[in-house]
Amino acid sequence: MSKTALICGSYAFDSIMVFHDHFKNHILPDKVHMINVSFLVPTMRKEFGGCAGNIAYNLHLLGANSIPMATVGEDFAPYLSWMERHHMNTTHIKVIEDAYTGQAFITTDMDDNQITAFHPGAMGESHQNKVSDASNADIGIVSPDGRDGMIEHAQQFHEAQIPFIFDPGQGLPMFSGEELITFIEQATYVAMNDYESQMLQDKTELDLATLASKVEAFIVTKGGEGSEIYSSGEVINIAPAKADATQDPTGCGDAYRAGLLYGLMNNMDWKTTGQLAGLLGAIKIAHLGTQNHSFNMNEIEKLYQDNYGESLF
């Protein structure tokens, strides 16, 4: 495989905390206008994360050529060392002076619901990077990043005629309905979870079928229920892969997107691509943190056969 993916998005340090109860037991519906809650979190981990970082890590495990593109702060040295130890591409990781790397503070309850506070830090300067700086990209993804960077990178991919996935994630609320329609009209593919999909429909006032008609494929992930891929007027239902354990949902969506990119880079059909993507999400959820899992391609082939009864390659 010689194709190269350019991954535009965030790098961040994640502080991940687990609340050993359920948020719903502590949030009073009739008091949400004056909410004041405190969650005791006896366990906390600090991890390397960020959407671009997580996607690039999973693509690297798959043996794919990937170029992460992001802006980070002066505190990035430990993360950089991690990337170098794993022989990952760091060419387009730009350090912004007098800024922190993005910081995510994530609290997960016993239902795998999450509450996240995010400090963007150097992400706000992501527009300093240009898609044209990476001259050998065959496919790309615009994942959550600084607002200006997402807008400019999507436009740059489109103008360069490089197919790309639009993956707004938690950045979706930053954009108006009109801006989101522009993103979709520029993109080749769209990927989001079912909650984001509904938010997109509300903001654009367009139904899913109409939105899907604007791209080659519109992918909706549904957690433990698998995913749906809308393409060429059809809906391809992707059954979930079996996870060995449910440890931590953080980063599962990014692992899934790495599978999408890998499938597209290898000209796989949508069913195979979706199943591989779902398998990567299942592998990730069995591990704490977003970049603590590992696998080789022999293991992937076996797990794929075990889950779907057919060969991946």
mmCIF file of C-alpha atoms in Angstrom:
data_model
loop_
_atom_site.group_PDB
_atom_site.id
_atom_site.type_symbol
_atom_site.label_atom_id
_atom_site.label_comp_id
_atom_site.label_asym_id
_atom_site.label_seq_id
_atom_site.Cartn_x
_atom_site.Cartn_y
_atom_site.Cartn_z
ATOM 1 C CA MET A 1 0.000 0.000 0.000
ATOM 2 C CA SER A 2 1.503 3.328 -1.061
ATOM 3 C CA LYS A 3 -1.310 5.808 -0.400
ATOM 4 C CA THR A 4 -0.798 8.422 2.311
ATOM 5 C CA ALA A 5 -3.410 9.940 4.625
ATOM 6 C CA LEU A 6 -3.125 13.511 5.908
ATOM 7 C CA ILE A 7 -4.789 13.745 9.313
ATOM 8 C CA CYS A 8 -5.776 17.281 10.297
ATOM 9 C CA GLY A 9 -6.949 17.655 13.870
ATOM 10 C CA SER A 10 -6.056 17.977 17.504
ATOM 11 C CA TYR A 11 -3.334 16.664 19.755
ATOM 12 C CA ALA A 12 -4.142 16.796 23.432
ATOM 13 C CA PHE A 13 -3.284 15.549 26.868
ATOM 14 C CA ASP A 14 -6.279 13.722 28.339
ATOM 15 C CA SER A 15 -7.047 13.620 32.048
ATOM 16 C CA ILE A 16 -9.521 10.738 32.285
ATOM 17 C CA MET A 17 -11.561 10.246 35.437
ATOM 18 C CA VAL A 18 -14.104 7.581 36.330
ATOM 19 C CA PHE A 19 -17.203 8.391 38.378
ATOM 20 C CA HIS A 20 -18.345 5.184 40.098
ATOM 21 C CA ASP A 21 -22.031 6.011 39.794
ATOM 22 C CA HIS A 22 -24.453 7.370 37.202
ATOM 23 C CA PHE A 23 -24.720 11.045 36.248
ATOM 24 C CA LYS A 24 -28.503 10.688 36.030
ATOM 25 C CA ASN A 25 -28.637 9.999 39.766
ATOM 26 C CA HIS A 26 -27.074 13.374 40.559
ATOM 27 C CA ILE A 27 -28.485 15.739 37.950
ATOM 28 C CA LEU A 28 -31.964 16.936 38.867
ATOM 29 C CA PRO A 29 -34.063 17.519 35.716
ATOM 30 C CA ASP A 30 -35.982 20.405 37.278
ATOM 31 C CA LYS A 31 -32.752 22.155 38.340
ATOM 32 C CA VAL A 32 -30.726 22.080 35.126
ATOM 33 C CA HIS A 33 -31.057 25.868 34.840
ATOM 34 C CA MET A 34 -28.992 26.221 38.021
ATOM 35 C CA ILE A 35 -26.867 23.096 37.924
ATOM 36 C CA ASN A 36 -24.201 22.727 40.612
ATOM 37 C CA VAL A 37 -22.818 19.211 40.908
ATOM 38 C CA SER A 38 -19.593 17.645 42.077
ATOM 39 C CA PHE A 39 -18.514 14.142 41.109
ATOM 40 C CA LEU A 40 -16.048 12.243 43.290
ATOM 41 C CA VAL A 41 -13.588 10.528 40.953
ATOM 42 C CA PRO A 42 -11.251 8.261 42.929
ATOM 43 C CA THR A 43 -9.292 7.208 39.835
ATOM 44 C CA MET A 44 -7.607 9.459 37.285
ATOM 45 C CA ARG A 45 -5.172 8.864 34.437
ATOM 46 C CA LYS A 46 -3.263 11.226 32.203
ATOM 47 C CA GLU A 47 -3.021 9.996 28.636
ATOM 48 C CA PHE A 48 -1.860 11.080 25.202
ATOM 49 C CA GLY A 49 -4.900 11.897 23.064
ATOM 50 C CA GLY A 50 -6.485 14.313 20.634
ATOM 51 C CA CYS A 51 -8.400 13.163 17.568
ATOM 52 C CA ALA A 52 -5.530 13.488 15.096
ATOM 53 C CA GLY A 53 -3.148 11.796 17.514
ATOM 54 C CA ASN A 54 -5.510 8.875 18.085
ATOM 55 C CA ILE A 55 -6.353 8.397 14.412
ATOM 56 C CA ALA A 56 -2.679 8.528 13.445
ATOM 57 C CA TYR A 57 -1.767 6.007 16.153
ATOM 58 C CA ASN A 58 -4.327 3.467 14.937
ATOM 59 C CA LEU A 59 -3.359 3.941 11.295
ATOM 60 C CA HIS A 60 0.267 3.433 12.301
ATOM 61 C CA LEU A 61 -0.656 0.113 13.968
ATOM 62 C CA LEU A 62 -2.304 -0.905 10.684
ATOM 63 C CA GLY A 63 0.948 -0.178 8.855
ATOM 64 C CA ALA A 64 -0.554 2.684 6.842
ATOM 65 C CA ASN A 65 1.279 5.798 5.747
ATOM 66 C CA SER A 66 -0.114 8.695 7.740
ATOM 67 C CA ILE A 67 0.894 12.304 8.289
ATOM 68 C CA PRO A 68 -0.664 13.973 11.325
ATOM 69 C CA MET A 69 -0.954 17.756 11.016
ATOM 70 C CA ALA A 70 -1.572 19.776 14.174
ATOM 71 C CA THR A 71 -0.511 22.730 16.294
ATOM 72 C CA VAL A 72 0.700 22.000 19.832
ATOM 73 C CA GLY A 73 2.088 23.906 22.803
ATOM 74 C CA GLU A 74 5.479 24.216 24.412
ATOM 75 C CA ASP A 75 4.543 21.420 26.826
ATOM 76 C CA PHE A 76 4.369 18.847 24.003
ATOM 77 C CA ALA A 77 7.796 17.241 24.630
ATOM 78 C CA PRO A 78 6.543 14.045 26.374
ATOM 79 C CA TYR A 79 4.037 13.415 23.590
ATOM 80 C CA LEU A 80 6.688 14.059 20.944
ATOM 81 C CA SER A 81 8.966 11.518 22.608
ATOM 82 C CA TRP A 82 6.108 8.982 22.561
ATOM 83 C CA MET A 83 5.590 9.537 18.829
ATOM 84 C CA GLU A 84 9.299 9.234 18.101
ATOM 85 C CA ARG A 85 9.560 5.994 20.102
ATOM 86 C CA HIS A 86 6.781 4.580 17.948
ATOM 87 C CA HIS A 87 8.413 5.858 14.742
ATOM 88 C CA MET A 88 5.478 8.061 13.839
ATOM 89 C CA ASN A 89 5.628 10.990 11.440
ATOM 90 C CA THR A 90 6.108 14.320 13.269
ATOM 91 C CA THR A 91 6.964 16.502 10.253
ATOM 92 C CA HIS A 92 3.823 18.654 10.441
ATOM 93 C CA ILE A 93 3.456 18.953 14.212
ATOM 94 C CA LYS A 94 3.933 22.695 14.727
ATOM 95 C CA VAL A 95 4.827 24.077 18.164
ATOM 96 C CA ILE A 96 3.148 27.369 19.092
ATOM 97 C CA GLU A 97 5.083 29.512 21.564
ATOM 98 C CA ASP A 98 3.441 30.641 24.802
ATOM 99 C CA ALA A 99 0.594 28.148 24.436
ATOM 100 C CA TYR A 100 -0.421 24.879 26.024
ATOM 101 C CA THR A 101 -1.169 21.759 24.037
ATOM 102 C CA GLY A 102 -4.905 21.057 24.073
ATOM 103 C CA GLN A 103 -6.117 19.624 27.375
ATOM 104 C CA ALA A 104 -9.182 17.399 27.799
ATOM 105 C CA PHE A 105 -10.670 16.640 31.208
ATOM 106 C CA ILE A 106 -13.025 13.690 30.744
ATOM 107 C CA THR A 107 -15.295 12.166 33.371
ATOM 108 C CA THR A 108 -16.994 8.859 32.532
ATOM 109 C CA ASP A 109 -19.817 7.293 34.552
ATOM 110 C CA MET A 110 -20.854 3.654 34.891
ATOM 111 C CA ASP A 111 -23.097 3.896 31.793
ATOM 112 C CA ASP A 112 -20.126 5.118 29.720
ATOM 113 C CA ASN A 113 -21.693 8.583 29.535
ATOM 114 C CA GLN A 114 -19.075 11.310 29.412
ATOM 115 C CA ILE A 115 -18.752 14.920 30.525
ATOM 116 C CA THR A 116 -15.755 16.673 29.002
ATOM 117 C CA ALA A 117 -14.134 20.051 29.579
ATOM 118 C CA PHE A 118 -11.651 20.988 26.875
ATOM 119 C CA HIS A 119 -9.010 23.723 26.732
ATOM 120 C CA PRO A 120 -8.039 24.152 23.063
ATOM 121 C CA GLY A 121 -4.744 25.940 23.666
ATOM 122 C CA ALA A 122 -2.535 25.782 20.585
ATOM 123 C CA MET A 123 -5.359 24.255 18.533
ATOM 124 C CA GLY A 124 -6.591 27.794 17.962
ATOM 125 C CA GLU A 125 -3.600 28.308 15.664
ATOM 126 C CA SER A 126 -4.220 25.216 13.522
ATOM 127 C CA HIS A 127 -4.831 27.427 10.492
ATOM 128 C CA GLN A 128 -1.083 28.111 10.463
ATOM 129 C CA ASN A 129 -0.705 24.663 8.903
ATOM 130 C CA LYS A 130 -1.682 24.284 5.250
ATOM 131 C CA VAL A 131 -2.741 21.122 3.442
ATOM 132 C CA SER A 132 -0.299 22.034 0.680
ATOM 133 C CA ASP A 133 2.570 21.756 3.195
ATOM 134 C CA ALA A 134 2.192 17.964 2.863
ATOM 135 C CA SER A 135 2.729 17.407 -0.837
ATOM 136 C CA ASN A 136 2.115 13.656 -0.962
ATOM 137 C CA ALA A 137 -1.377 13.263 0.541
ATOM 138 C CA ASP A 138 -3.781 10.986 -1.327
ATOM 139 C CA ILE A 139 -6.652 11.204 1.164
ATOM 140 C CA GLY A 140 -7.371 13.307 4.224
ATOM 141 C CA ILE A 141 -9.571 13.871 7.211
ATOM 142 C CA VAL A 142 -10.701 17.093 8.872
ATOM 143 C CA SER A 143 -11.303 16.115 12.479
ATOM 144 C CA PRO A 144 -12.023 18.373 15.491
ATOM 145 C CA ASP A 145 -9.534 21.240 15.602
ATOM 146 C CA GLY A 146 -9.451 25.026 15.768
ATOM 147 C CA ARG A 147 -12.423 26.605 14.020
ATOM 148 C CA ASP A 148 -10.405 28.511 11.407
ATOM 149 C CA GLY A 149 -8.181 25.511 10.794
ATOM 150 C CA MET A 150 -11.130 23.217 10.103
ATOM 151 C CA ILE A 151 -12.668 25.697 7.665
ATOM 152 C CA GLU A 152 -9.410 26.339 5.824
ATOM 153 C CA HIS A 153 -8.243 22.716 5.708
ATOM 154 C CA ALA A 154 -11.572 21.548 4.263
ATOM 155 C CA GLN A 155 -11.376 24.240 1.604
ATOM 156 C CA GLN A 156 -7.742 23.361 0.862
ATOM 157 C CA PHE A 157 -8.499 19.641 0.487
ATOM 158 C CA HIS A 158 -11.400 20.503 -1.817
ATOM 159 C CA GLU A 159 -9.363 22.885 -3.959
ATOM 160 C CA ALA A 160 -6.528 20.363 -4.226
ATOM 161 C CA GLN A 161 -9.063 17.683 -5.240
ATOM 162 C CA ILE A 162 -7.908 15.437 -2.422
ATOM 163 C CA PRO A 163 -10.800 13.277 -1.148
ATOM 164 C CA PHE A 164 -11.385 13.735 2.568
ATOM 165 C CA ILE A 165 -13.596 12.762 5.481
ATOM 166 C CA PHE A 166 -15.375 15.545 7.347
ATOM 167 C CA ASP A 167 -15.476 14.514 11.005
ATOM 168 C CA PRO A 168 -16.628 17.491 13.099
ATOM 169 C CA GLY A 169 -17.086 15.550 16.350
ATOM 170 C CA GLN A 170 -17.281 17.760 19.408
ATOM 171 C CA GLY A 171 -16.433 20.741 17.187
ATOM 172 C CA LEU A 172 -19.818 20.604 15.460
ATOM 173 C CA PRO A 173 -21.502 23.222 17.692
ATOM 174 C CA MET A 174 -18.934 25.826 16.568
ATOM 175 C CA PHE A 175 -20.522 26.015 13.120
ATOM 176 C CA SER A 176 -23.790 27.346 11.745
ATOM 177 C CA GLY A 177 -26.075 25.247 9.581
ATOM 178 C CA GLU A 178 -24.865 27.092 6.485
ATOM 179 C CA GLU A 179 -21.216 26.462 7.365
ATOM 180 C CA LEU A 180 -21.901 22.780 7.966
ATOM 181 C CA ILE A 181 -23.573 22.447 4.574
ATOM 182 C CA THR A 182 -20.480 24.022 3.004
ATOM 183 C CA PHE A 183 -18.260 21.486 4.754
ATOM 184 C CA ILE A 184 -20.414 18.626 3.475
ATOM 185 C CA GLU A 185 -20.485 19.945 -0.088
ATOM 186 C CA GLN A 186 -16.675 20.149 -0.026
ATOM 187 C CA ALA A 187 -16.165 16.736 1.582
ATOM 188 C CA THR A 188 -16.140 13.329 -0.056
ATOM 189 C CA TYR A 189 -17.283 11.482 3.076
ATOM 190 C CA VAL A 190 -18.839 12.434 6.417
ATOM 191 C CA ALA A 191 -18.412 10.502 9.676
ATOM 192 C CA MET A 192 -20.147 11.208 12.983
ATOM 193 C CA ASN A 193 -21.961 9.470 15.805
ATOM 194 C CA ASP A 194 -25.751 9.260 16.011
ATOM 195 C CA TYR A 195 -26.043 12.186 18.447
ATOM 196 C CA GLU A 196 -23.921 14.415 16.181
ATOM 197 C CA SER A 197 -25.935 13.250 13.178
ATOM 198 C CA GLN A 198 -29.159 14.428 14.819
ATOM 199 C CA MET A 199 -27.544 17.737 15.787
ATOM 200 C CA LEU A 200 -26.392 18.177 12.179
ATOM 201 C CA GLN A 201 -29.907 17.585 10.904
ATOM 202 C CA ASP A 202 -31.303 20.096 13.395
ATOM 203 C CA LYS A 203 -28.754 22.779 12.520
ATOM 204 C CA THR A 204 -28.989 22.352 8.736
ATOM 205 C CA GLU A 205 -32.748 21.613 8.676
ATOM 206 C CA LEU A 206 -31.972 18.792 6.237
ATOM 207 C CA ASP A 207 -32.788 15.130 6.786
ATOM 208 C CA LEU A 208 -30.160 12.410 6.743
ATOM 209 C CA ALA A 209 -31.054 11.142 3.286
ATOM 210 C CA THR A 210 -30.582 14.629 1.819
ATOM 211 C CA LEU A 211 -27.279 15.143 3.621
ATOM 212 C CA ALA A 212 -26.038 11.713 2.555
ATOM 213 C CA SER A 213 -26.874 12.467 -1.083
ATOM 214 C CA LYS A 214 -24.248 15.228 -1.067
ATOM 215 C CA VAL A 215 -21.319 12.862 -0.390
ATOM 216 C CA GLU A 216 -20.075 9.466 -1.521
ATOM 217 C CA ALA A 217 -20.750 8.043 1.927
ATOM 218 C CA PHE A 218 -22.245 9.271 5.192
ATOM 219 C CA ILE A 219 -21.168 7.128 8.154
ATOM 220 C CA VAL A 220 -23.102 7.115 11.439
ATOM 221 C CA THR A 221 -21.652 5.233 14.405
ATOM 222 C CA LYS A 222 -24.033 3.920 17.049
ATOM 223 C CA GLY A 223 -21.773 2.665 19.820
ATOM 224 C CA GLY A 224 -22.519 -0.902 20.849
ATOM 225 C CA GLU A 225 -25.198 -1.159 18.140
ATOM 226 C CA GLY A 226 -22.644 -0.955 15.330
ATOM 227 C CA SER A 227 -22.859 1.621 12.561
ATOM 228 C CA GLU A 228 -24.680 2.585 9.387
ATOM 229 C CA ILE A 229 -23.147 3.661 6.103
ATOM 230 C CA TYR A 230 -25.344 5.633 3.700
ATOM 231 C CA SER A 231 -23.957 5.387 0.177
ATOM 232 C CA SER A 232 -25.497 5.516 -3.329
ATOM 233 C CA GLY A 233 -28.996 5.652 -1.905
ATOM 234 C CA GLU A 234 -28.516 2.501 0.170
ATOM 235 C CA VAL A 235 -27.964 1.905 3.877
ATOM 236 C CA ILE A 236 -25.315 -0.646 4.829
ATOM 237 C CA ASN A 237 -25.794 -1.899 8.373
ATOM 238 C CA ILE A 238 -22.548 -2.807 10.102
ATOM 239 C CA ALA A 239 -22.882 -5.263 12.969
ATOM 240 C CA PRO A 240 -20.808 -4.461 16.065
ATOM 241 C CA ALA A 241 -17.647 -6.418 16.726
ATOM 242 C CA LYS A 242 -17.375 -8.198 20.062
ATOM 243 C CA ALA A 243 -15.202 -6.442 22.623
ATOM 244 C CA ASP A 244 -13.185 -8.457 25.141
ATOM 245 C CA ALA A 245 -14.096 -5.890 27.793
ATOM 246 C CA THR A 246 -15.689 -2.464 28.110
ATOM 247 C CA GLN A 247 -12.986 -0.465 29.822
ATOM 248 C CA ASP A 248 -12.993 3.008 28.302
ATOM 249 C CA PRO A 249 -14.989 4.466 25.370
ATOM 250 C CA THR A 250 -12.633 7.430 24.941
ATOM 251 C CA GLY A 251 -10.982 7.275 21.521
ATOM 252 C CA CYS A 252 -13.192 4.531 20.076
ATOM 253 C CA GLY A 253 -14.549 6.896 17.436
ATOM 254 C CA ASP A 254 -11.018 7.833 16.410
ATOM 255 C CA ALA A 255 -10.037 4.170 16.101
ATOM 256 C CA TYR A 256 -13.141 3.670 13.938
ATOM 257 C CA ARG A 257 -12.099 6.545 11.661
ATOM 258 C CA ALA A 258 -8.651 5.034 11.233
ATOM 259 C CA GLY A 259 -10.398 1.918 9.963
ATOM 260 C CA LEU A 260 -12.410 4.013 7.518
ATOM 261 C CA LEU A 261 -9.259 5.631 6.166
ATOM 262 C CA TYR A 262 -7.482 2.286 5.869
ATOM 263 C CA GLY A 263 -10.388 0.795 3.937
ATOM 264 C CA LEU A 264 -10.508 3.750 1.573
ATOM 265 C CA MET A 265 -6.740 3.671 1.084
ATOM 266 C CA ASN A 266 -6.970 -0.006 0.134
ATOM 267 C CA ASN A 267 -10.077 0.216 -2.087
ATOM 268 C CA MET A 268 -12.144 -1.998 0.214
ATOM 269 C CA ASP A 269 -15.916 -2.083 -0.217
ATOM 270 C CA TRP A 270 -18.064 -0.256 2.335
ATOM 271 C CA LYS A 271 -19.163 -3.328 4.223
ATOM 272 C CA THR A 272 -15.587 -4.511 4.737
ATOM 273 C CA THR A 273 -14.425 -0.999 5.580
ATOM 274 C CA GLY A 274 -17.175 -0.519 8.156
ATOM 275 C CA GLN A 275 -16.544 -3.919 9.734
ATOM 276 C CA LEU A 276 -12.805 -3.229 10.038
ATOM 277 C CA ALA A 277 -13.553 0.177 11.530
ATOM 278 C CA GLY A 278 -15.944 -1.347 14.052
ATOM 279 C CA LEU A 279 -13.367 -3.980 14.967
ATOM 280 C CA LEU A 280 -10.783 -1.298 15.757
ATOM 281 C CA GLY A 281 -13.304 0.441 17.998
ATOM 282 C CA ALA A 282 -13.951 -2.844 19.827
ATOM 283 C CA ILE A 283 -10.227 -3.406 20.338
ATOM 284 C CA LYS A 284 -9.800 0.095 21.722
ATOM 285 C CA ILE A 285 -12.725 -0.003 24.161
ATOM 286 C CA ALA A 286 -11.132 -2.983 25.918
ATOM 287 C CA HIS A 287 -8.181 -0.801 26.988
ATOM 288 C CA LEU A 288 -7.872 2.230 29.221
ATOM 289 C CA GLY A 289 -6.692 5.348 27.411
ATOM 290 C CA THR A 290 -6.682 6.096 23.711
ATOM 291 C CA GLN A 291 -3.235 4.826 22.687
ATOM 292 C CA ASN A 292 -2.497 1.921 25.036
ATOM 293 C CA HIS A 293 -3.763 -0.877 22.794
ATOM 294 C CA SER A 294 -1.690 -2.627 20.167
ATOM 295 C CA PHE A 295 -2.145 -5.297 17.519
ATOM 296 C CA ASN A 296 -0.526 -6.721 14.428
ATOM 297 C CA MET A 297 -2.159 -7.548 11.118
ATOM 298 C CA ASN A 298 -2.253 -11.291 11.810
ATOM 299 C CA GLU A 299 -4.294 -10.564 14.941
ATOM 300 C CA ILE A 300 -6.575 -8.247 12.992
ATOM 301 C CA GLU A 301 -7.197 -10.929 10.373
ATOM 302 C CA LYS A 302 -8.075 -13.516 13.023
ATOM 303 C CA LEU A 303 -10.379 -11.169 14.942
ATOM 304 C CA TYR A 304 -12.057 -10.113 11.708
ATOM 305 C CA GLN A 305 -12.735 -13.738 10.797
ATOM 306 C CA ASP A 306 -13.983 -14.514 14.313
ATOM 307 C CA ASN A 307 -16.417 -11.600 14.244
ATOM 308 C CA TYR A 308 -17.613 -11.618 10.662
ATOM 309 C CA GLY A 309 -16.967 -15.148 9.399
ATOM 310 C CA GLU A 310 -14.959 -14.018 6.415
ATOM 311 C CA SER A 311 -11.419 -13.004 5.529
ATOM 312 C CA LEU A 312 -10.336 -9.366 5.602
ATOM 313 C CA PHE A 313 -7.590 -9.763 3.016
#
